PDB file of C-alpha atoms and ligand atoms in Angstrom:
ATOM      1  CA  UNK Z   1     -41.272  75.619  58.197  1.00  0.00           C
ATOM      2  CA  UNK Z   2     -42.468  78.830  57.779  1.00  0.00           C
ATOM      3  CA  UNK Z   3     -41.699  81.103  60.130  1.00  0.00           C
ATOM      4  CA  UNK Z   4     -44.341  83.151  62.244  1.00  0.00           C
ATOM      5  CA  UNK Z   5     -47.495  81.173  60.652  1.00  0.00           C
ATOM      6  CA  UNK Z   6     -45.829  77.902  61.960  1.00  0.00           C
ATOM      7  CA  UNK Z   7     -47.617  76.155  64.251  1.00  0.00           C
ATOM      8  CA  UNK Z   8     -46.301  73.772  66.551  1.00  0.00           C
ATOM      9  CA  UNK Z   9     -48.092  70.248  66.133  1.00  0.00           C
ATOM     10  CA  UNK Z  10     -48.122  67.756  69.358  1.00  0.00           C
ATOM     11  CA  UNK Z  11     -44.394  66.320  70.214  1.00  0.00           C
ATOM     12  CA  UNK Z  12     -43.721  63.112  71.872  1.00  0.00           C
ATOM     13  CA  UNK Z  13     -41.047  64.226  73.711  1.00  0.00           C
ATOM     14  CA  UNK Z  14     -38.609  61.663  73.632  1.00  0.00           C
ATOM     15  CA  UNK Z  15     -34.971  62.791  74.335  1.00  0.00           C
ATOM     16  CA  UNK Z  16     -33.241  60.810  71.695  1.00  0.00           C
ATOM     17  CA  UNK Z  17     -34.653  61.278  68.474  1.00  0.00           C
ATOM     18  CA  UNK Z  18     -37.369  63.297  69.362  1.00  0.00           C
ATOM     19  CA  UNK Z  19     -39.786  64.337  66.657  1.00  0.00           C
ATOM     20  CA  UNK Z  20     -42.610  67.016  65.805  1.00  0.00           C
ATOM     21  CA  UNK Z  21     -44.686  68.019  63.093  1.00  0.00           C
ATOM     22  CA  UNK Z  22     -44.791  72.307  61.654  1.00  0.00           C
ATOM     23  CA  UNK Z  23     -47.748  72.458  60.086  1.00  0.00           C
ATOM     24  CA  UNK Z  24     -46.943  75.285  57.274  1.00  0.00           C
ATOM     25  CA  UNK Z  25     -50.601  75.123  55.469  1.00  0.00           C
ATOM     26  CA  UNK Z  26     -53.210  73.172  54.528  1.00  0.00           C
ATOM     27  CA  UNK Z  27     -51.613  69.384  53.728  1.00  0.00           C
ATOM     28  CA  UNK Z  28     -48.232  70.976  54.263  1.00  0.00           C
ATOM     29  CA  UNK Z  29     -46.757  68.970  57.524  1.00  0.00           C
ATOM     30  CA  UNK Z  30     -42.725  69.316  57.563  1.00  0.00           C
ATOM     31  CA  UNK Z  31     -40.854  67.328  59.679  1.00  0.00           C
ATOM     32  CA  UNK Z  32     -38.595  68.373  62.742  1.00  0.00           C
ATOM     33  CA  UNK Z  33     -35.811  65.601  63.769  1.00  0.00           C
ATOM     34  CA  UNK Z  34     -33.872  66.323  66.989  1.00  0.00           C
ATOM     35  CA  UNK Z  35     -30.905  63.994  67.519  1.00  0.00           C
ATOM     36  CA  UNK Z  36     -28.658  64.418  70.845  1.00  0.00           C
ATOM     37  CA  UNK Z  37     -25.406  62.768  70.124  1.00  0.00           C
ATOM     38  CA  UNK Z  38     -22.529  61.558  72.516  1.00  0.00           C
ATOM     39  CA  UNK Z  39     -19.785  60.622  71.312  1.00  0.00           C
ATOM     40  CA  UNK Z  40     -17.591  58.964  74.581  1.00  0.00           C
ATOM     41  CA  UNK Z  41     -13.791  58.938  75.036  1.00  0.00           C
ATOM     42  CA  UNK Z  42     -12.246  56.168  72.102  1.00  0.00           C
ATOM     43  CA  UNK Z  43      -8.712  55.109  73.086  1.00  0.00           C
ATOM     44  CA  UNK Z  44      -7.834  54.641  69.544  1.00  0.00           C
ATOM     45  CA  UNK Z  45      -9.373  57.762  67.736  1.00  0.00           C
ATOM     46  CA  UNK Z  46      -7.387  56.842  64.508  1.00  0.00           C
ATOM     47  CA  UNK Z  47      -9.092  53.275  64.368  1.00  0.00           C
ATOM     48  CA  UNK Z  48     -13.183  54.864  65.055  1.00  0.00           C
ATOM     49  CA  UNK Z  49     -15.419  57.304  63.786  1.00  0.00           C
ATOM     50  CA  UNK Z  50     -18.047  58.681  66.461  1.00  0.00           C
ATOM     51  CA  UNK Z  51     -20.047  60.100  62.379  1.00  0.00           C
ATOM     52  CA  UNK Z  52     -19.399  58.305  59.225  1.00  0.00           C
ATOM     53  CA  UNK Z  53     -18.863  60.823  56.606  1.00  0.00           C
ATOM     54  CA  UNK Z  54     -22.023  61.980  55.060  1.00  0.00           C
ATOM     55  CA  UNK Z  55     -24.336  64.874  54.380  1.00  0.00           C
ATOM     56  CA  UNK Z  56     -27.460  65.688  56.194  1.00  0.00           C
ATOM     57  CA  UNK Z  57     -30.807  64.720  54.135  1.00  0.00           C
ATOM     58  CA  UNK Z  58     -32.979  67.905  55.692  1.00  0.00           C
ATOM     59  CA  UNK Z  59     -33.665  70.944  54.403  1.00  0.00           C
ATOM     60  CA  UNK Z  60     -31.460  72.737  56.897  1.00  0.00           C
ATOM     61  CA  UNK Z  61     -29.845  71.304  59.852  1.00  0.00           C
ATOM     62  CA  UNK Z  62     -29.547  73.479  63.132  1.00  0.00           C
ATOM     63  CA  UNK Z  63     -26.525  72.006  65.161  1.00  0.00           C
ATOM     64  CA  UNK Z  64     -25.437  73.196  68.909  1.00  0.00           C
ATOM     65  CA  UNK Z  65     -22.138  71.363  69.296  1.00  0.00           C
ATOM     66  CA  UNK Z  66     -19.705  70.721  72.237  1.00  0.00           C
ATOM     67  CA  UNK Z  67     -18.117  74.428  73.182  1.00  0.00           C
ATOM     68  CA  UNK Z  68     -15.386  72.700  74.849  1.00  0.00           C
ATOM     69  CA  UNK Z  69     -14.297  69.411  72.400  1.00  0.00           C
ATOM     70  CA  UNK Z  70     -13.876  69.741  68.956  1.00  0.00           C
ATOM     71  CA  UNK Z  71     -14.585  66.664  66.569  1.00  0.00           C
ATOM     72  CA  UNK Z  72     -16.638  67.991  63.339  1.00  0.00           C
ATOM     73  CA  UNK Z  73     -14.725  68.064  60.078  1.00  0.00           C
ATOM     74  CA  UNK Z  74     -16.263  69.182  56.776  1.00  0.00           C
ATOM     75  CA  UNK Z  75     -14.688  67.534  53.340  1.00  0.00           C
ATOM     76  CA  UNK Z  76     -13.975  70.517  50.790  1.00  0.00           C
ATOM     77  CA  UNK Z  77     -12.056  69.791  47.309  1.00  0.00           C
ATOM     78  CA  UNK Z  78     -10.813  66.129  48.962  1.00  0.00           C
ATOM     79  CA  UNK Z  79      -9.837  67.605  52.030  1.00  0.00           C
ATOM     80  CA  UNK Z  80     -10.905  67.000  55.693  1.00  0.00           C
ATOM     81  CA  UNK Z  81     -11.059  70.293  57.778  1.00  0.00           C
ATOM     82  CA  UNK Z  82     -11.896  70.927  61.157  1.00  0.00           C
ATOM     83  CA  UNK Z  83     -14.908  72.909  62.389  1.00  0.00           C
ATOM     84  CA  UNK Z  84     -13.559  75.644  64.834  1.00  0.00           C
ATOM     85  CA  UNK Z  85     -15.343  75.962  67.856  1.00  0.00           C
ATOM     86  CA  UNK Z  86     -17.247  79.247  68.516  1.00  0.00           C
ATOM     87  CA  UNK Z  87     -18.697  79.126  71.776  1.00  0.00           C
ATOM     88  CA  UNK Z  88     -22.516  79.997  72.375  1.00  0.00           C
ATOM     89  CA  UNK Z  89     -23.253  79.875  68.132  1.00  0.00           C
ATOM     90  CA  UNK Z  90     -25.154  77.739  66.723  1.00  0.00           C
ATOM     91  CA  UNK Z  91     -24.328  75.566  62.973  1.00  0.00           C
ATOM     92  CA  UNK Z  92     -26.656  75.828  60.409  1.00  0.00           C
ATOM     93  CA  UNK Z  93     -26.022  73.550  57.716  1.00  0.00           C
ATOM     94  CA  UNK Z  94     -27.676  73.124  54.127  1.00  0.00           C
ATOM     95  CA  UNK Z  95     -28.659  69.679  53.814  1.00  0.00           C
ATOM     96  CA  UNK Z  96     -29.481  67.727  50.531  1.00  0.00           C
ATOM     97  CA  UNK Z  97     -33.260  68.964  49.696  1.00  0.00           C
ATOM     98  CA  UNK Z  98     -31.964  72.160  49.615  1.00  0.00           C
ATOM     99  CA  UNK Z  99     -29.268  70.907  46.807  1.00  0.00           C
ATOM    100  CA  UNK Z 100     -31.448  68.986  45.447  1.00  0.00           C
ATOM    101  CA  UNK Z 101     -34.280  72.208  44.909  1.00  0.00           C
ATOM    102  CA  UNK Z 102     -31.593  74.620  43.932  1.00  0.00           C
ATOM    103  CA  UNK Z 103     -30.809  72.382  41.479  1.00  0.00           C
ATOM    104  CA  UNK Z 104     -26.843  72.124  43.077  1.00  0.00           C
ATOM    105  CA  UNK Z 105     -26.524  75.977  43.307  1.00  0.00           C
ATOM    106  CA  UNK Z 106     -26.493  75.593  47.023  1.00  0.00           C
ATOM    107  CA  UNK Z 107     -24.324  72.330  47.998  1.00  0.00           C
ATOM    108  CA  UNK Z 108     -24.950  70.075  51.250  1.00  0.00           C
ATOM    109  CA  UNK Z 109     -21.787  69.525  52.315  1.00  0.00           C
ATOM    110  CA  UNK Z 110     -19.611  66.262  53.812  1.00  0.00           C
ATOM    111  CA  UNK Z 111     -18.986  65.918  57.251  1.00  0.00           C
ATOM    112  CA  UNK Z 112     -18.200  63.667  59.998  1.00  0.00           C
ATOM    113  CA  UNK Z 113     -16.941  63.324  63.336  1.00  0.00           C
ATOM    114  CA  UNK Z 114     -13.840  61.912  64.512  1.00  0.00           C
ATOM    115  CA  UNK Z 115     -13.557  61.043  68.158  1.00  0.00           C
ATOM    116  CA  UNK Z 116     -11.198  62.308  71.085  1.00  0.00           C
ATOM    117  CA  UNK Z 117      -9.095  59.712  73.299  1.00  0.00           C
ATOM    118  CA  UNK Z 118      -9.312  61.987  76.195  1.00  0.00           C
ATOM    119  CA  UNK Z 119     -12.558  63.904  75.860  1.00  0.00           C
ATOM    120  CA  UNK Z 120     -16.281  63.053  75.547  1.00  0.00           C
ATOM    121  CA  UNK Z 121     -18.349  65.025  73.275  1.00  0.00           C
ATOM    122  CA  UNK Z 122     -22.187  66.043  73.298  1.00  0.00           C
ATOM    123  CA  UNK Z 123     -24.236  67.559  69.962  1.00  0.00           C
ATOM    124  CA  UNK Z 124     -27.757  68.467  69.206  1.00  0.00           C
ATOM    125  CA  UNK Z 125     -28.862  68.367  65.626  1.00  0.00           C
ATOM    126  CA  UNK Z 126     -32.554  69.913  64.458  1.00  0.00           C
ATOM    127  CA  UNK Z 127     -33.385  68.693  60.995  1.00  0.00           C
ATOM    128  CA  UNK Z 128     -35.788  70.425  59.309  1.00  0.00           C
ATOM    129  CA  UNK Z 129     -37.204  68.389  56.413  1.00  0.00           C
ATOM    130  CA  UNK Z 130     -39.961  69.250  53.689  1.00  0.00           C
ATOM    131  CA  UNK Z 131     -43.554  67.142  54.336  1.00  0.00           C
ATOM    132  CA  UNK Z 132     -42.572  63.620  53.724  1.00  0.00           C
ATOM    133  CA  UNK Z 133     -45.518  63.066  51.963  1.00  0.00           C
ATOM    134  CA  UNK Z 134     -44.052  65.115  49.331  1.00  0.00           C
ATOM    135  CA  UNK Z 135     -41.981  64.864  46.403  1.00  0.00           C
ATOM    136  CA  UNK Z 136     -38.788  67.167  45.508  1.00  0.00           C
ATOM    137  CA  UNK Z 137     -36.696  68.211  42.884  1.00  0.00           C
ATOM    138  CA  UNK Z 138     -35.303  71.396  41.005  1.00  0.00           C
ATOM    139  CA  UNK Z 139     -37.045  74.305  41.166  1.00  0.00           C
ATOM    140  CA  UNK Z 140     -38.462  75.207  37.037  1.00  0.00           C
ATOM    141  CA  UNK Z 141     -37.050  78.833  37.291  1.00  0.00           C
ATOM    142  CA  UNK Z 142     -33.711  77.042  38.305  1.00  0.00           C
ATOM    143  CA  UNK Z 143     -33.628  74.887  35.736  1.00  0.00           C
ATOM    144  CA  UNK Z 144     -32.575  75.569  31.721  1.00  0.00           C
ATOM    145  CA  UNK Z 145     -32.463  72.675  29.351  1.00  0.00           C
ATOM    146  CA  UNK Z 146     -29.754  74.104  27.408  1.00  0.00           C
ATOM    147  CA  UNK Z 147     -28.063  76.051  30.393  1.00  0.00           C
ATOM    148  CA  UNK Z 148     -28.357  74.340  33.136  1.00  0.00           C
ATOM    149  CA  UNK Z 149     -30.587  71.134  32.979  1.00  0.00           C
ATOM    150  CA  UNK Z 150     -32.065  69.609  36.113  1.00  0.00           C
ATOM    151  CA  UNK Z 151     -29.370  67.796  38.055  1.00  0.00           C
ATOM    152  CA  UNK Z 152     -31.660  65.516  39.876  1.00  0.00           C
ATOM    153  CA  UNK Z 153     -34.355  63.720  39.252  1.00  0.00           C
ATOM    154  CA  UNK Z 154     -37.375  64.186  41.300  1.00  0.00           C
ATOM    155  CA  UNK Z 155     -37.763  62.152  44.706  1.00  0.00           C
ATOM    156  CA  UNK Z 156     -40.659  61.611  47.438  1.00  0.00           C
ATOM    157  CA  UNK Z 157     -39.462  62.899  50.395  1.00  0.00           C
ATOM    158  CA  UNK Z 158     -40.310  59.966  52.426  1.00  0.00           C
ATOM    159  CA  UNK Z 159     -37.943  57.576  50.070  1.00  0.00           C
ATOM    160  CA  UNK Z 160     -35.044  59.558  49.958  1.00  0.00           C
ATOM    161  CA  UNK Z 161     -34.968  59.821  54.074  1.00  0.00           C
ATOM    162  CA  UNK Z 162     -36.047  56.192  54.158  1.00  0.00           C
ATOM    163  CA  UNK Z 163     -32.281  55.496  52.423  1.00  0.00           C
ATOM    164  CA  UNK Z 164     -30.383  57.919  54.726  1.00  0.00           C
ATOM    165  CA  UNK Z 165     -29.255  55.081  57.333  1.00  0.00           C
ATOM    166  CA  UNK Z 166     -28.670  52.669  55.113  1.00  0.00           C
ATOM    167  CA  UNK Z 167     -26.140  54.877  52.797  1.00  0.00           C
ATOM    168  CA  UNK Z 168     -24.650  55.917  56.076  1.00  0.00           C
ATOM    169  CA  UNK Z 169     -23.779  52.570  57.316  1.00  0.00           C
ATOM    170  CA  UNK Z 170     -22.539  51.450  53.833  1.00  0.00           C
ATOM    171  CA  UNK Z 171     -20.386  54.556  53.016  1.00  0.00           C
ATOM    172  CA  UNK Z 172     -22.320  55.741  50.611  1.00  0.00           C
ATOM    173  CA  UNK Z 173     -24.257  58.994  49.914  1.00  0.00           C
ATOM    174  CA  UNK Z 174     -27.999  58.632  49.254  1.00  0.00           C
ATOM    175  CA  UNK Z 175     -27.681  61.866  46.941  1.00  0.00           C
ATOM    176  CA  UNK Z 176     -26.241  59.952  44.724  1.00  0.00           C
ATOM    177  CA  UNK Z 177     -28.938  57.860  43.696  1.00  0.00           C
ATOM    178  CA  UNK Z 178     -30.732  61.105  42.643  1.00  0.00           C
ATOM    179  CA  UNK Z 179     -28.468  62.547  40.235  1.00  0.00           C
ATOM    180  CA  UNK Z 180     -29.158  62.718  36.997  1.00  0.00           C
TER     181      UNK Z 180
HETATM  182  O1  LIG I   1     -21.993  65.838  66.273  1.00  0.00           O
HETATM  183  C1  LIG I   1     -21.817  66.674  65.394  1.00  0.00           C
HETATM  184  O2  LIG I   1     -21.119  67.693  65.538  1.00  0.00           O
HETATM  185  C2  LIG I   1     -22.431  66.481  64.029  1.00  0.00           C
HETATM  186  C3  LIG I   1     -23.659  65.627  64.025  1.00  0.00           C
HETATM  187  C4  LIG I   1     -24.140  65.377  62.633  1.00  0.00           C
HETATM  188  O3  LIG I   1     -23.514  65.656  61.647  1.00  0.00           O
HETATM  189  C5  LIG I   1     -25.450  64.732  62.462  1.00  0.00           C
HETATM  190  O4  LIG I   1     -26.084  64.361  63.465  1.00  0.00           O
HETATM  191  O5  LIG I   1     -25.876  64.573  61.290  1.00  0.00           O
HETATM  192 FE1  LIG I   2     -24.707  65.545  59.854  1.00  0.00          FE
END
């Protein structure tokens, strides 16, 4: 990602989980996810989750939700809170290579979705993710050994996104398996 000198590599297209490569330099190819997600009516809410809790494993995450049905909550200090709805505005949301490179200055946070008995819901996530070819971890200047030592070990890109599904289905966050 890198904003004017971006250029937009070939897309497949698909709808659901459409994909395309920013090429930001030479050997530098950052990935793009899109994920549409639609979460139908669930006559027992209190018993389903339409999102597990978790945090996003992208750099930054770019997220046009439903203007009309609310359903995102974000976890803060142990508690679940709900995600007003501002119509027309996009979400952007720091996902876990960004805490992982600030060395936990900036924090990814925990969210998920609960679903609606009455209403259906509809959201569109962008994930924008470092080259997966590469690997990640605190940035030097943001690390001090005596300070503030590196929080997390370094990771290959590729690896850490290769966990994300699995963590999510288990309950589990993959960041954990990078902290040091
Ligand atoms: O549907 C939403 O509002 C959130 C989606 C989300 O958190 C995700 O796709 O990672
Ligand atoms: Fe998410």
């Amino acid at each position: 990602m890198q904003g004017g000198e971006g250029r937009t590599g070939p897309g497949n297209g698909e709808a659901a989980g459409a994909r395309r490569r920013l090429y930001n330099g030479p050997g530098e190819k950052a990935d793009t996810y899109a994920r549409f997600s639609y979460y139908p009516e669930c006559p027992r809410p209190e018993l389903v989750f339409g999102l597990k809790p978790h945090s996003d494993g992208s750099v930054l995450t770019v997220l046009m939700v439903d203007d009309t049905v609310g359903g995102l909550q974000i976890l803060r200090d142990g508690v679940w809170f709900d995600v007003p709805i501002v119509p027309r505005t996009l979400l952007v949301n720091i996902g876990d290579q960004t805490e992982i490179m600030s060395n936990g200055i900036f924090k990814s946070p925990v969210h998920r979705v609960v679903t609606n008995a009455e209403k259906e819901r509809l959201s569109l996530a962008l994930f924008y993710s470092v080259d997966p070819e590469r690997e990640i971890e605190p940035a030097t200047q943001l690390v001090d050994e005596k300070q503030r030592p590196a929080l997390y070990r370094k990771v290959k890109v590729k690896d850490y996104i290769a966990g994300l599904y699995e963590h999510l289905s288990q309950g589990t966050m993959v960041i954990d398996t990078v902290k040091i």
